[in-house]
PDB file of C-alpha atoms in Angstrom:
ATOM      1  CA  MET A   1      77.748 129.159  54.191  1.00 54.00           C
ATOM      2  CA  THR A   2      78.701 126.365  51.730  1.00 48.00           C
ATOM      3  CA  LEU A   3      78.214 122.860  52.976  1.00 49.00           C
ATOM      4  CA  VAL A   4      80.968 120.583  51.515  1.00 50.00           C
ATOM      5  CA  ALA A   5      83.547 121.481  48.881  1.00 55.00           C
ATOM      6  CA  TYR A   6      86.822 120.739  50.512  1.00 67.00           C
ATOM      7  CA  ASP A   7      88.906 121.413  47.393  1.00 64.00           C
ATOM      8  CA  LYS A   8      88.273 125.118  47.907  1.00 70.00           C
ATOM      9  CA  LEU A   9      89.773 125.288  51.434  1.00 84.00           C
ATOM     10  CA  HIS A  10      93.442 125.484  50.479  1.00 83.00           C
ATOM     11  CA  SER A  11      95.102 128.861  50.306  1.00 83.00           C
ATOM     12  CA  THR A  12      96.568 129.641  46.890  1.00 80.00           C
ATOM     13  CA  LEU A  13      98.325 132.798  48.115  1.00 86.00           C
ATOM     14  CA  ASP A  14     102.057 133.115  48.329  1.00 92.00           C
ATOM     15  CA  PRO A  15     102.977 133.281  52.051  1.00 92.00           C
ATOM     16  CA  LYS A  16     104.760 136.567  51.341  1.00 92.00           C
ATOM     17  CA  ALA A  17     101.370 138.052  50.160  1.00 92.00           C
ATOM     18  CA  PHE A  18     100.293 138.317  53.855  1.00 95.00           C
ATOM     19  CA  GLY A  19     102.916 140.904  54.674  1.00 96.00           C
ATOM     20  CA  ARG A  20     104.182 141.164  58.158  1.00 97.00           C
ATOM     21  CA  VAL A  21     101.824 139.142  60.397  1.00 98.00           C
ATOM     22  CA  ALA A  22     101.450 139.576  64.156  1.00 98.00           C
ATOM     23  CA  VAL A  23     100.554 136.346  65.925  1.00 98.00           C
ATOM     24  CA  LEU A  24      98.609 137.527  69.002  1.00 98.00           C
ATOM     25  CA  TYR A  25      98.512 134.890  71.728  1.00 97.00           C
ATOM     26  CA  GLY A  26      98.851 134.305  75.491  1.00 96.00           C
ATOM     27  CA  GLY A  27      97.038 137.310  76.986  1.00 93.00           C
ATOM     28  CA  LYS A  28      95.578 137.613  80.550  1.00 90.00           C
ATOM     29  CA  SER A  29      92.373 135.495  80.360  1.00 87.00           C
ATOM     30  CA  ALA A  30      91.680 132.323  82.303  1.00 82.00           C
ATOM     31  CA  GLU A  31      92.580 130.493  79.075  1.00 87.00           C
ATOM     32  CA  ARG A  32      96.114 131.879  78.839  1.00 92.00           C
ATOM     33  CA  GLU A  33      97.903 128.504  79.144  1.00 92.00           C
ATOM     34  CA  VAL A  34      95.784 127.045  76.249  1.00 90.00           C
ATOM     35  CA  SER A  35      96.548 130.149  74.147  1.00 95.00           C
ATOM     36  CA  LEU A  36     100.223 129.917  74.767  1.00 96.00           C
ATOM     37  CA  LYS A  37     100.221 126.308  73.416  1.00 95.00           C
ATOM     38  CA  SER A  38      97.935 127.253  70.485  1.00 96.00           C
ATOM     39  CA  GLY A  39     100.092 130.257  69.645  1.00 97.00           C
ATOM     40  CA  ALA A  40     103.335 128.255  69.705  1.00 97.00           C
ATOM     41  CA  ALA A  41     101.879 125.773  67.222  1.00 97.00           C
ATOM     42  CA  VAL A  42     100.665 128.529  64.893  1.00 98.00           C
ATOM     43  CA  ILE A  43     103.967 130.410  65.087  1.00 98.00           C
ATOM     44  CA  ASP A  44     105.930 127.275  64.179  1.00 97.00           C
ATOM     45  CA  ALA A  45     103.627 126.430  61.203  1.00 97.00           C
ATOM     46  CA  LEU A  46     103.730 130.007  59.822  1.00 97.00           C
ATOM     47  CA  THR A  47     107.499 130.215  60.266  1.00 97.00           C
ATOM     48  CA  GLN A  48     107.973 126.875  58.449  1.00 97.00           C
ATOM     49  CA  ALA A  49     105.764 128.240  55.667  1.00 97.00           C
ATOM     50  CA  GLY A  50     107.877 131.255  55.156  1.00 97.00           C
ATOM     51  CA  VAL A  51     105.535 133.870  56.519  1.00 97.00           C
ATOM     52  CA  ASP A  52     107.099 137.055  57.899  1.00 97.00           C
ATOM     53  CA  LEU A  53     105.856 137.228  61.467  1.00 97.00           C
ATOM     54  CA  VAL A  54     106.303 138.682  64.905  1.00 98.00           C
ATOM     55  CA  ALA A  55     105.025 136.791  67.944  1.00 98.00           C
ATOM     56  CA  ILE A  56     103.289 138.995  70.529  1.00 98.00           C
ATOM     57  CA  ASP A  57     102.304 137.622  73.969  1.00 97.00           C
ATOM     58  CA  VAL A  58      99.566 140.213  74.522  1.00 96.00           C
ATOM     59  CA  GLY A  59     100.168 142.408  77.539  1.00 94.00           C
ATOM     60  CA  ASP A  60     100.008 146.055  78.510  1.00 93.00           C
ATOM     61  CA  ASP A  61     102.423 147.102  75.696  1.00 94.00           C
ATOM     62  CA  LEU A  62     100.272 145.688  72.885  1.00 95.00           C
ATOM     63  CA  LEU A  63      99.391 148.984  71.265  1.00 94.00           C
ATOM     64  CA  GLU A  64     103.020 150.105  71.293  1.00 94.00           C
ATOM     65  CA  ARG A  65     104.118 146.692  69.781  1.00 95.00           C
ATOM     66  CA  LEU A  66     101.497 146.805  67.026  1.00 94.00           C
ATOM     67  CA  GLN A  67     102.538 150.322  66.006  1.00 92.00           C
ATOM     68  CA  SER A  68     106.311 149.816  66.277  1.00 94.00           C
ATOM     69  CA  GLU A  69     106.427 146.469  64.431  1.00 93.00           C
ATOM     70  CA  LYS A  70     104.686 147.881  61.337  1.00 91.00           C
ATOM     71  CA  ILE A  71     102.129 145.119  61.203  1.00 95.00           C
ATOM     72  CA  ASP A  72     100.204 144.323  58.017  1.00 96.00           C
ATOM     73  CA  ARG A  73      97.844 141.619  59.438  1.00 97.00           C
ATOM     74  CA  ALA A  74      97.055 139.885  62.743  1.00 98.00           C
ATOM     75  CA  PHE A  75      96.509 136.223  63.448  1.00 98.00           C
ATOM     76  CA  ILE A  76      94.342 136.141  66.584  1.00 98.00           C
ATOM     77  CA  ILE A  77      94.900 132.958  68.564  1.00 97.00           C
ATOM     78  CA  LEU A  78      93.884 134.444  71.922  1.00 96.00           C
ATOM     79  CA  HIS A  79      91.277 132.399  73.747  1.00 92.00           C
ATOM     80  CA  GLY A  80      88.641 133.887  76.058  1.00 87.00           C
ATOM     81  CA  ARG A  81      88.087 137.458  77.153  1.00 85.00           C
ATOM     82  CA  GLY A  82      90.301 140.191  75.763  1.00 90.00           C
ATOM     83  CA  GLY A  83      90.891 138.287  72.551  1.00 92.00           C
ATOM     84  CA  GLU A  84      87.775 136.387  71.529  1.00 92.00           C
ATOM     85  CA  ASP A  85      85.039 138.796  72.793  1.00 94.00           C
ATOM     86  CA  GLY A  86      85.292 141.662  70.256  1.00 96.00           C
ATOM     87  CA  SER A  87      87.615 143.881  72.196  1.00 96.00           C
ATOM     88  CA  MET A  88      90.797 142.845  70.284  1.00 97.00           C
ATOM     89  CA  GLN A  89      88.838 142.989  67.049  1.00 97.00           C
ATOM     90  CA  GLY A  90      87.698 146.568  67.848  1.00 97.00           C
ATOM     91  CA  LEU A  91      91.290 147.650  68.586  1.00 97.00           C
ATOM     92  CA  LEU A  92      92.561 146.178  65.304  1.00 97.00           C
ATOM     93  CA  GLU A  93      89.714 147.836  63.421  1.00 96.00           C
ATOM     94  CA  CYS A  94      90.701 151.241  64.873  1.00 96.00           C
ATOM     95  CA  LEU A  95      94.261 150.668  63.840  1.00 96.00           C
ATOM     96  CA  GLY A  96      93.249 149.539  60.404  1.00 96.00           C
ATOM     97  CA  ILE A  97      94.937 146.155  60.739  1.00 97.00           C
ATOM     98  CA  PRO A  98      93.099 143.235  59.029  1.00 97.00           C
ATOM     99  CA  TYR A  99      92.764 140.150  61.289  1.00 98.00           C
ATOM    100  CA  THR A 100      91.718 136.496  61.261  1.00 98.00           C
ATOM    101  CA  GLY A 101      88.329 135.192  62.392  1.00 97.00           C
ATOM    102  CA  SER A 102      85.040 136.908  63.019  1.00 97.00           C
ATOM    103  CA  GLY A 103      84.339 140.586  63.345  1.00 97.00           C
ATOM    104  CA  ILE A 104      83.467 142.645  66.456  1.00 97.00           C
ATOM    105  CA  LEU A 105      79.780 141.834  66.621  1.00 97.00           C
ATOM    106  CA  ALA A 106      80.032 138.096  66.034  1.00 97.00           C
ATOM    107  CA  SER A 107      82.933 137.766  68.397  1.00 97.00           C
ATOM    108  CA  ALA A 108      81.146 139.589  71.221  1.00 95.00           C
ATOM    109  CA  LEU A 109      77.962 137.571  70.588  1.00 95.00           C
ATOM    110  CA  ALA A 110      79.646 134.225  70.487  1.00 95.00           C
ATOM    111  CA  MET A 111      81.588 134.934  73.660  1.00 92.00           C
ATOM    112  CA  ASP A 112      78.289 135.621  75.495  1.00 90.00           C
ATOM    113  CA  LYS A 113      76.643 132.141  75.790  1.00 90.00           C
ATOM    114  CA  LEU A 114      73.306 133.627  76.931  1.00 91.00           C
ATOM    115  CA  ARG A 115      72.915 136.013  74.037  1.00 93.00           C
ATOM    116  CA  THR A 116      74.053 133.377  71.539  1.00 95.00           C
ATOM    117  CA  LYS A 117      71.242 131.187  72.747  1.00 94.00           C
ATOM    118  CA  GLN A 118      68.780 134.078  72.623  1.00 95.00           C
ATOM    119  CA  VAL A 119      69.677 134.703  68.921  1.00 97.00           C
ATOM    120  CA  TRP A 120      69.261 130.975  68.106  1.00 97.00           C
ATOM    121  CA  GLN A 121      65.998 130.788  69.980  1.00 96.00           C
ATOM    122  CA  SER A 122      64.633 133.759  68.073  1.00 97.00           C
ATOM    123  CA  LEU A 123      65.302 131.916  64.822  1.00 97.00           C
ATOM    124  CA  GLY A 124      63.911 128.547  65.957  1.00 97.00           C
ATOM    125  CA  ILE A 125      67.433 126.981  66.128  1.00 97.00           C
ATOM    126  CA  PRO A 126      67.387 124.325  68.909  1.00 97.00           C
ATOM    127  CA  THR A 127      69.371 125.057  72.097  1.00 97.00           C
ATOM    128  CA  PRO A 128      68.782 123.583  75.583  1.00 96.00           C
ATOM    129  CA  ARG A 129      66.415 125.238  77.999  1.00 95.00           C
ATOM    130  CA  HIS A 130      68.323 127.553  80.343  1.00 92.00           C
ATOM    131  CA  THR A 131      68.182 130.410  82.835  1.00 93.00           C
ATOM    132  CA  VAL A 132      70.563 132.839  84.582  1.00 92.00           C
ATOM    133  CA  LEU A 133      71.660 132.431  88.222  1.00 92.00           C
ATOM    134  CA  SER A 134      72.270 135.394  90.486  1.00 91.00           C
ATOM    135  CA  SER A 135      71.307 134.087  93.876  1.00 92.00           C
ATOM    136  CA  GLU A 136      70.475 130.927  95.860  1.00 92.00           C
ATOM    137  CA  ASP A 137      66.806 131.641  95.272  1.00 93.00           C
ATOM    138  CA  ASP A 138      67.520 131.569  91.516  1.00 93.00           C
ATOM    139  CA  CYS A 139      69.118 128.109  91.960  1.00 94.00           C
ATOM    140  CA  ILE A 140      65.983 126.853  93.706  1.00 92.00           C
ATOM    141  CA  CYS A 141      63.785 128.225  90.960  1.00 93.00           C
ATOM    142  CA  ALA A 142      65.984 126.774  88.267  1.00 92.00           C
ATOM    143  CA  SER A 143      65.946 123.325  89.771  1.00 92.00           C
ATOM    144  CA  ARG A 144      62.161 123.375  89.884  1.00 93.00           C
ATOM    145  CA  GLU A 145      61.807 124.796  86.366  1.00 93.00           C
ATOM    146  CA  LEU A 146      64.465 122.765  84.546  1.00 94.00           C
ATOM    147  CA  GLY A 147      64.842 119.606  86.724  1.00 92.00           C
ATOM    148  CA  PHE A 148      68.039 117.646  87.186  1.00 92.00           C
ATOM    149  CA  PRO A 149      70.675 116.979  86.056  1.00 94.00           C
ATOM    150  CA  LEU A 150      71.842 120.424  85.001  1.00 94.00           C
ATOM    151  CA  ILE A 151      75.090 121.975  83.587  1.00 93.00           C
ATOM    152  CA  VAL A 152      76.384 125.263  85.151  1.00 93.00           C
ATOM    153  CA  LYS A 153      78.644 127.546  83.120  1.00 89.00           C
ATOM    154  CA  PRO A 154      80.169 131.011  83.423  1.00 85.00           C
ATOM    155  CA  ALA A 155      78.518 132.892  80.566  1.00 77.00           C
ATOM    156  CA  HIS A 156      81.734 134.354  79.206  1.00 75.00           C
ATOM    157  CA  GLU A 157      84.408 131.704  79.693  1.00 67.00           C
ATOM    158  CA  GLY A 158      85.618 128.974  77.320  1.00 58.00           C
ATOM    159  CA  SER A 159      87.558 125.678  77.607  1.00 52.00           C
ATOM    160  CA  SER A 160      84.909 124.352  80.038  1.00 62.00           C
ATOM    161  CA  ILE A 161      86.403 126.618  82.762  1.00 73.00           C
ATOM    162  CA  GLY A 162      84.127 126.907  85.750  1.00 80.00           C
ATOM    163  CA  MET A 163      81.649 124.353  84.440  1.00 85.00           C
ATOM    164  CA  ALA A 164      79.986 121.641  86.502  1.00 89.00           C
ATOM    165  CA  LYS A 165      77.320 119.021  86.177  1.00 90.00           C
ATOM    166  CA  VAL A 166      74.884 119.006  89.192  1.00 92.00           C
ATOM    167  CA  SER A 167      72.162 116.681  90.383  1.00 93.00           C
ATOM    168  CA  SER A 168      70.754 118.416  93.476  1.00 93.00           C
ATOM    169  CA  GLU A 169      69.983 121.916  94.807  1.00 93.00           C
ATOM    170  CA  GLN A 170      72.947 121.790  97.142  1.00 94.00           C
ATOM    171  CA  GLU A 171      75.285 120.901  94.258  1.00 94.00           C
ATOM    172  CA  LEU A 172      73.661 123.622  92.148  1.00 94.00           C
ATOM    173  CA  VAL A 173      74.252 126.339  94.763  1.00 93.00           C
ATOM    174  CA  ALA A 174      77.885 125.232  95.131  1.00 94.00           C
ATOM    175  CA  ALA A 175      78.482 125.148  91.387  1.00 92.00           C
ATOM    176  CA  TRP A 176      76.879 128.582  90.988  1.00 92.00           C
ATOM    177  CA  LYS A 177      79.152 130.051  93.633  1.00 92.00           C
ATOM    178  CA  ASP A 178      82.203 128.556  91.992  1.00 91.00           C
ATOM    179  CA  ALA A 179      81.237 129.733  88.503  1.00 89.00           C
ATOM    180  CA  ALA A 180      80.563 133.171  89.859  1.00 90.00           C
ATOM    181  CA  THR A 181      84.279 133.507  90.781  1.00 89.00           C
ATOM    182  CA  TYR A 182      84.960 133.516  87.001  1.00 86.00           C
ATOM    183  CA  ASP A 183      82.042 135.540  85.794  1.00 80.00           C
ATOM    184  CA  SER A 184      79.299 137.720  87.310  1.00 81.00           C
ATOM    185  CA  GLN A 185      76.834 136.129  84.914  1.00 86.00           C
ATOM    186  CA  VAL A 186      76.269 132.378  85.397  1.00 89.00           C
ATOM    187  CA  LEU A 187      74.188 130.225  83.059  1.00 89.00           C
ATOM    188  CA  VAL A 188      72.422 126.970  83.924  1.00 93.00           C
ATOM    189  CA  GLU A 189      70.980 124.712  81.269  1.00 93.00           C
ATOM    190  CA  GLN A 190      69.259 121.361  80.879  1.00 94.00           C
ATOM    191  CA  TRP A 191      71.560 118.396  80.611  1.00 93.00           C
ATOM    192  CA  ILE A 192      71.161 116.612  77.314  1.00 93.00           C
ATOM    193  CA  HIS A 193      71.565 112.850  77.542  1.00 92.00           C
ATOM    194  CA  GLY A 194      73.373 111.520  74.470  1.00 93.00           C
ATOM    195  CA  PRO A 195      76.525 111.934  72.366  1.00 92.00           C
ATOM    196  CA  GLU A 196      78.381 115.170  71.771  1.00 93.00           C
ATOM    197  CA  PHE A 197      79.662 116.437  68.462  1.00 96.00           C
ATOM    198  CA  THR A 198      81.853 119.321  67.404  1.00 95.00           C
ATOM    199  CA  VAL A 199      81.649 120.870  63.895  1.00 97.00           C
ATOM    200  CA  ALA A 200      84.233 123.298  62.558  1.00 97.00           C
ATOM    201  CA  THR A 201      83.923 125.863  59.801  1.00 96.00           C
ATOM    202  CA  LEU A 202      86.705 127.194  57.583  1.00 96.00           C
ATOM    203  CA  ARG A 203      86.533 129.787  54.797  1.00 93.00           C
ATOM    204  CA  GLY A 204      82.755 129.601  54.725  1.00 91.00           C
ATOM    205  CA  GLN A 205      82.552 125.829  54.475  1.00 93.00           C
ATOM    206  CA  VAL A 206      81.614 123.198  57.116  1.00 95.00           C
ATOM    207  CA  LEU A 207      84.305 120.594  57.895  1.00 96.00           C
ATOM    208  CA  PRO A 208      83.566 116.931  58.767  1.00 96.00           C
ATOM    209  CA  PRO A 209      81.845 116.587  62.171  1.00 97.00           C
ATOM    210  CA  ILE A 210      83.686 114.909  65.036  1.00 97.00           C
ATOM    211  CA  ALA A 211      82.003 112.681  67.637  1.00 95.00           C
ATOM    212  CA  LEU A 212      83.533 112.998  71.060  1.00 90.00           C
ATOM    213  CA  GLY A 213      83.737 110.423  73.824  1.00 82.00           C
ATOM    214  CA  THR A 214      85.188 110.683  77.349  1.00 69.00           C
ATOM    215  CA  PRO A 215      85.026 108.753  80.545  1.00 62.00           C
ATOM    216  CA  HIS A 216      84.730 112.084  82.340  1.00 56.00           C
ATOM    217  CA  THR A 217      81.352 113.379  83.428  1.00 59.00           C
ATOM    218  CA  PHE A 218      81.471 115.671  80.420  1.00 53.00           C
ATOM    219  CA  TYR A 219      83.997 117.025  77.909  1.00 52.00           C
ATOM    220  CA  ASP A 220      85.815 119.171  80.532  1.00 52.00           C
ATOM    221  CA  TYR A 221      89.114 121.070  80.573  1.00 53.00           C
ATOM    222  CA  ASP A 222      91.133 117.924  81.432  1.00 57.00           C
ATOM    223  CA  ALA A 223      89.419 115.891  78.646  1.00 50.00           C
ATOM    224  CA  LYS A 224      90.106 118.695  76.196  1.00 53.00           C
ATOM    225  CA  TYR A 225      93.751 119.437  76.855  1.00 50.00           C
ATOM    226  CA  VAL A 226      95.350 116.837  79.118  1.00 55.00           C
ATOM    227  CA  ALA A 227      93.792 113.380  79.026  1.00 53.00           C
ATOM    228  CA  ASN A 228      94.851 110.776  76.543  1.00 63.00           C
ATOM    229  CA  ASP A 229      91.686 108.611  76.940  1.00 69.00           C
ATOM    230  CA  THR A 230      89.377 111.081  75.094  1.00 76.00           C
ATOM    231  CA  GLN A 231      87.900 109.489  71.937  1.00 85.00           C
ATOM    232  CA  TYR A 232      87.483 111.357  68.581  1.00 91.00           C
ATOM    233  CA  ARG A 233      85.533 109.701  65.842  1.00 93.00           C
ATOM    234  CA  ILE A 234      85.835 110.845  62.199  1.00 93.00           C
ATOM    235  CA  PRO A 235      83.623 109.803  60.432  1.00 93.00           C
ATOM    236  CA  CYS A 236      81.354 110.737  63.301  1.00 94.00           C
ATOM    237  CA  GLY A 237      79.135 107.601  63.174  1.00 94.00           C
ATOM    238  CA  LEU A 238      75.923 109.329  62.094  1.00 96.00           C
ATOM    239  CA  ASP A 239      74.080 107.971  59.068  1.00 96.00           C
ATOM    240  CA  SER A 240      74.330 110.223  55.988  1.00 95.00           C
ATOM    241  CA  SER A 241      71.006 111.933  56.457  1.00 96.00           C
ATOM    242  CA  LYS A 242      71.612 112.789  60.110  1.00 97.00           C
ATOM    243  CA  GLU A 243      75.162 114.021  59.317  1.00 96.00           C
ATOM    244  CA  GLN A 244      73.807 116.207  56.592  1.00 96.00           C
ATOM    245  CA  GLU A 245      71.197 117.554  59.090  1.00 97.00           C
ATOM    246  CA  LEU A 246      74.033 118.370  61.525  1.00 97.00           C
ATOM    247  CA  ILE A 247      76.076 120.090  58.820  1.00 96.00           C
ATOM    248  CA  GLU A 248      73.111 122.204  57.654  1.00 96.00           C
ATOM    249  CA  LEU A 249      72.175 123.122  61.221  1.00 97.00           C
ATOM    250  CA  THR A 250      75.822 124.214  61.826  1.00 96.00           C
ATOM    251  CA  ALA A 251      75.823 126.398  58.785  1.00 96.00           C
ATOM    252  CA  ARG A 252      72.604 127.980  59.757  1.00 97.00           C
ATOM    253  CA  ALA A 253      73.662 128.634  63.417  1.00 97.00           C
ATOM    254  CA  CYS A 254      77.007 130.127  62.362  1.00 97.00           C
ATOM    255  CA  ASP A 255      75.338 132.422  59.798  1.00 97.00           C
ATOM    256  CA  ALA A 256      72.918 133.565  62.530  1.00 97.00           C
ATOM    257  CA  ILE A 257      75.843 134.739  64.711  1.00 97.00           C
ATOM    258  CA  GLY A 258      77.820 136.134  61.802  1.00 97.00           C
ATOM    259  CA  ILE A 259      80.847 133.773  61.998  1.00 97.00           C
ATOM    260  CA  GLU A 260      83.624 134.546  59.483  1.00 96.00           C
ATOM    261  CA  GLY A 261      86.932 132.923  58.644  1.00 95.00           C
ATOM    262  CA  TRP A 262      86.807 129.910  60.942  1.00 97.00           C
ATOM    263  CA  GLY A 263      85.004 128.688  64.049  1.00 97.00           C
ATOM    264  CA  ARG A 264      83.741 125.632  65.896  1.00 96.00           C
ATOM    265  CA  LEU A 265      80.283 124.721  67.122  1.00 96.00           C
ATOM    266  CA  ASP A 266      79.524 122.320  69.962  1.00 95.00           C
ATOM    267  CA  VAL A 267      76.383 120.139  69.669  1.00 96.00           C
ATOM    268  CA  MET A 268      74.563 117.535  71.746  1.00 95.00           C
ATOM    269  CA  GLN A 269      72.199 114.811  70.370  1.00 96.00           C
ATOM    270  CA  ASP A 270      69.459 113.554  72.656  1.00 96.00           C
ATOM    271  CA  GLU A 271      68.036 110.114  73.017  1.00 95.00           C
ATOM    272  CA  GLN A 272      65.395 110.834  70.397  1.00 97.00           C
ATOM    273  CA  GLY A 273      68.101 111.854  67.836  1.00 96.00           C
ATOM    274  CA  ARG A 274      67.425 115.615  68.022  1.00 97.00           C
ATOM    275  CA  PHE A 275      70.383 118.036  67.885  1.00 98.00           C
ATOM    276  CA  TRP A 276      70.849 120.763  70.513  1.00 97.00           C
ATOM    277  CA  LEU A 277      73.356 123.567  69.997  1.00 97.00           C
ATOM    278  CA  LEU A 278      75.508 124.590  72.972  1.00 95.00           C
ATOM    279  CA  GLU A 279      77.851 127.362  71.885  1.00 93.00           C
ATOM    280  CA  VAL A 280      80.175 128.588  69.124  1.00 95.00           C
ATOM    281  CA  ASN A 281      83.886 129.364  69.450  1.00 94.00           C
ATOM    282  CA  THR A 282      85.386 132.060  67.228  1.00 95.00           C
ATOM    283  CA  ALA A 283      89.113 131.376  68.009  1.00 95.00           C
ATOM    284  CA  PRO A 284      89.222 127.623  68.786  1.00 94.00           C
ATOM    285  CA  GLY A 285      92.191 125.869  70.298  1.00 92.00           C
ATOM    286  CA  MET A 286      95.069 124.822  68.088  1.00 94.00           C
ATOM    287  CA  THR A 287      96.920 122.524  70.530  1.00 84.00           C
ATOM    288  CA  ASP A 288      97.928 118.863  69.923  1.00 75.00           C
ATOM    289  CA  HIS A 289      94.565 117.930  71.524  1.00 77.00           C
ATOM    290  CA  SER A 290      92.479 120.429  69.540  1.00 87.00           C
ATOM    291  CA  LEU A 291      89.498 119.623  67.300  1.00 93.00           C
ATOM    292  CA  VAL A 292      89.790 122.028  64.390  1.00 96.00           C
ATOM    293  CA  PRO A 293      93.155 120.534  63.192  1.00 96.00           C
ATOM    294  CA  MET A 294      91.581 117.054  63.353  1.00 95.00           C
ATOM    295  CA  ALA A 295      88.573 118.204  61.243  1.00 96.00           C
ATOM    296  CA  ALA A 296      90.861 119.930  58.800  1.00 95.00           C
ATOM    297  CA  ARG A 297      92.956 116.747  58.341  1.00 94.00           C
ATOM    298  CA  ALA A 298      89.760 114.832  57.569  1.00 94.00           C
ATOM    299  CA  ALA A 299      89.126 117.470  54.823  1.00 94.00           C
ATOM    300  CA  GLY A 300      92.639 117.019  53.442  1.00 92.00           C
ATOM    301  CA  LEU A 301      94.541 119.899  55.104  1.00 94.00           C
ATOM    302  CA  ASP A 302      97.616 119.429  57.269  1.00 95.00           C
ATOM    303  CA  PHE A 303      98.262 121.889  60.124  1.00 96.00           C
ATOM    304  CA  GLN A 304     100.360 124.262  58.044  1.00 96.00           C
ATOM    305  CA  GLN A 305      97.762 124.307  55.308  1.00 95.00           C
ATOM    306  CA  LEU A 306      95.081 125.000  57.940  1.00 96.00           C
ATOM    307  CA  VAL A 307      96.747 128.084  59.412  1.00 96.00           C
ATOM    308  CA  LEU A 308      97.476 129.447  55.902  1.00 96.00           C
ATOM    309  CA  ALA A 309      93.770 128.944  55.068  1.00 96.00           C
ATOM    310  CA  ILE A 310      92.777 130.923  58.161  1.00 96.00           C
ATOM    311  CA  LEU A 311      95.099 133.704  57.079  1.00 96.00           C
ATOM    312  CA  ALA A 312      93.774 133.586  53.583  1.00 95.00           C
ATOM    313  CA  ALA A 313      90.242 133.989  54.950  1.00 94.00           C
ATOM    314  CA  SER A 314      91.292 137.266  56.519  1.00 94.00           C
ATOM    315  CA  VAL A 315      92.294 138.543  53.067  1.00 91.00           C
ATOM    316  CA  GLU A 316      88.912 137.484  51.640  1.00 86.00           C
ATOM    317  CA  THR A 317      86.917 139.153  54.425  1.00 84.00           C
ATOM    318  CA  ARG A 318      89.068 142.213  55.231  1.00 81.00           C
ATOM    319  CA  GLY A 319      91.512 142.717  52.430  1.00 71.00           C
TER     320      GLY A 319
END
C-alpha cells in the first residue's frame, strides 16, 4: 500500500465506462438506517456524474433484480452483516459482477473483530488485550485478567451498535447480556486511555488521518451519526514522525487483512504515545457525518470524485 501520493487518487475514467451500476444499499442489518443515508448520498453523486445506475434497496428479490437489470458493476454501500461480511461479495462473484471494496476473505475477516485482532497479533501489529464472553463466569474472569475499565462489543456489528464502556463486574455482565442480543459472540477488550484516530485508505493509498473528539463516553452511534458536538481535526495534531508512524501502521494493518479499493481503520493512542488498532471497516459510512469523505476532502477530492474513485478501484482490482 502506497503511503502518500494524493494526485493518483482521482478517477480518469469516463463515467460511461463503468456500464450499468447497481448501488446496493439498505439491507436488513442493524445498520440499515445508516446504509440508507449512505446509499442516498452515493446515488445522488453518481447520478450527477452521469453514471448509468439502478438503486437497489437489498431485499429478498436481490438475485432477481441483479439478473433482470443487466448489471455491469455493483457499488456496495451496505453496512454490517449481509453486505460487509463477504456474503454479498460471494454472491456477486458467483454472478460474475465486479464490485467495489474488498473481496470475500478480507470482508469476512474485517467483519469479525476477534479474528481481525488474531491476524494482527500473529504479525506483531498492536491491538488491545481482549477475550470472548459467553457466560457470567467469563465476565468475572475477564475483569480479573484485564482490569477496568473495559469496552464490550458484539464481534460482528459496526457503527458502535451494542457497545458499552464498563467499570465494574455488574456493569460488565449487563453489557455482555445486551451485546449478546446483537451477536452470539461478544468481545471485551482493554480500555485505552487517550485520543482516537481514524485513517482511511483509497485506491491503495492512505488518506490524511483524522483525530476524533467527543463529550460522549466514547465515539458511539450518536456521536457518529447524530450529534453536532463531535470534533474532527485534520491535520490530526500529531507531529510529523508520529503521523508517519500511524500512516505506516495503517498500511501494514490493511495489507494484513487484504483490504482493497477503500476502507477505514480505527486507532487509539495511549498515554505513552503508542498506537493500538481497534478494527477495520470495508464499507464505511458515506453520510453527512462520515469520516471517509472528510479525509478525501483533505486529500483534494470532493464527494463526487470520491465515489468515482471507489468505482474506478473496482475496475483496477476486478476489471
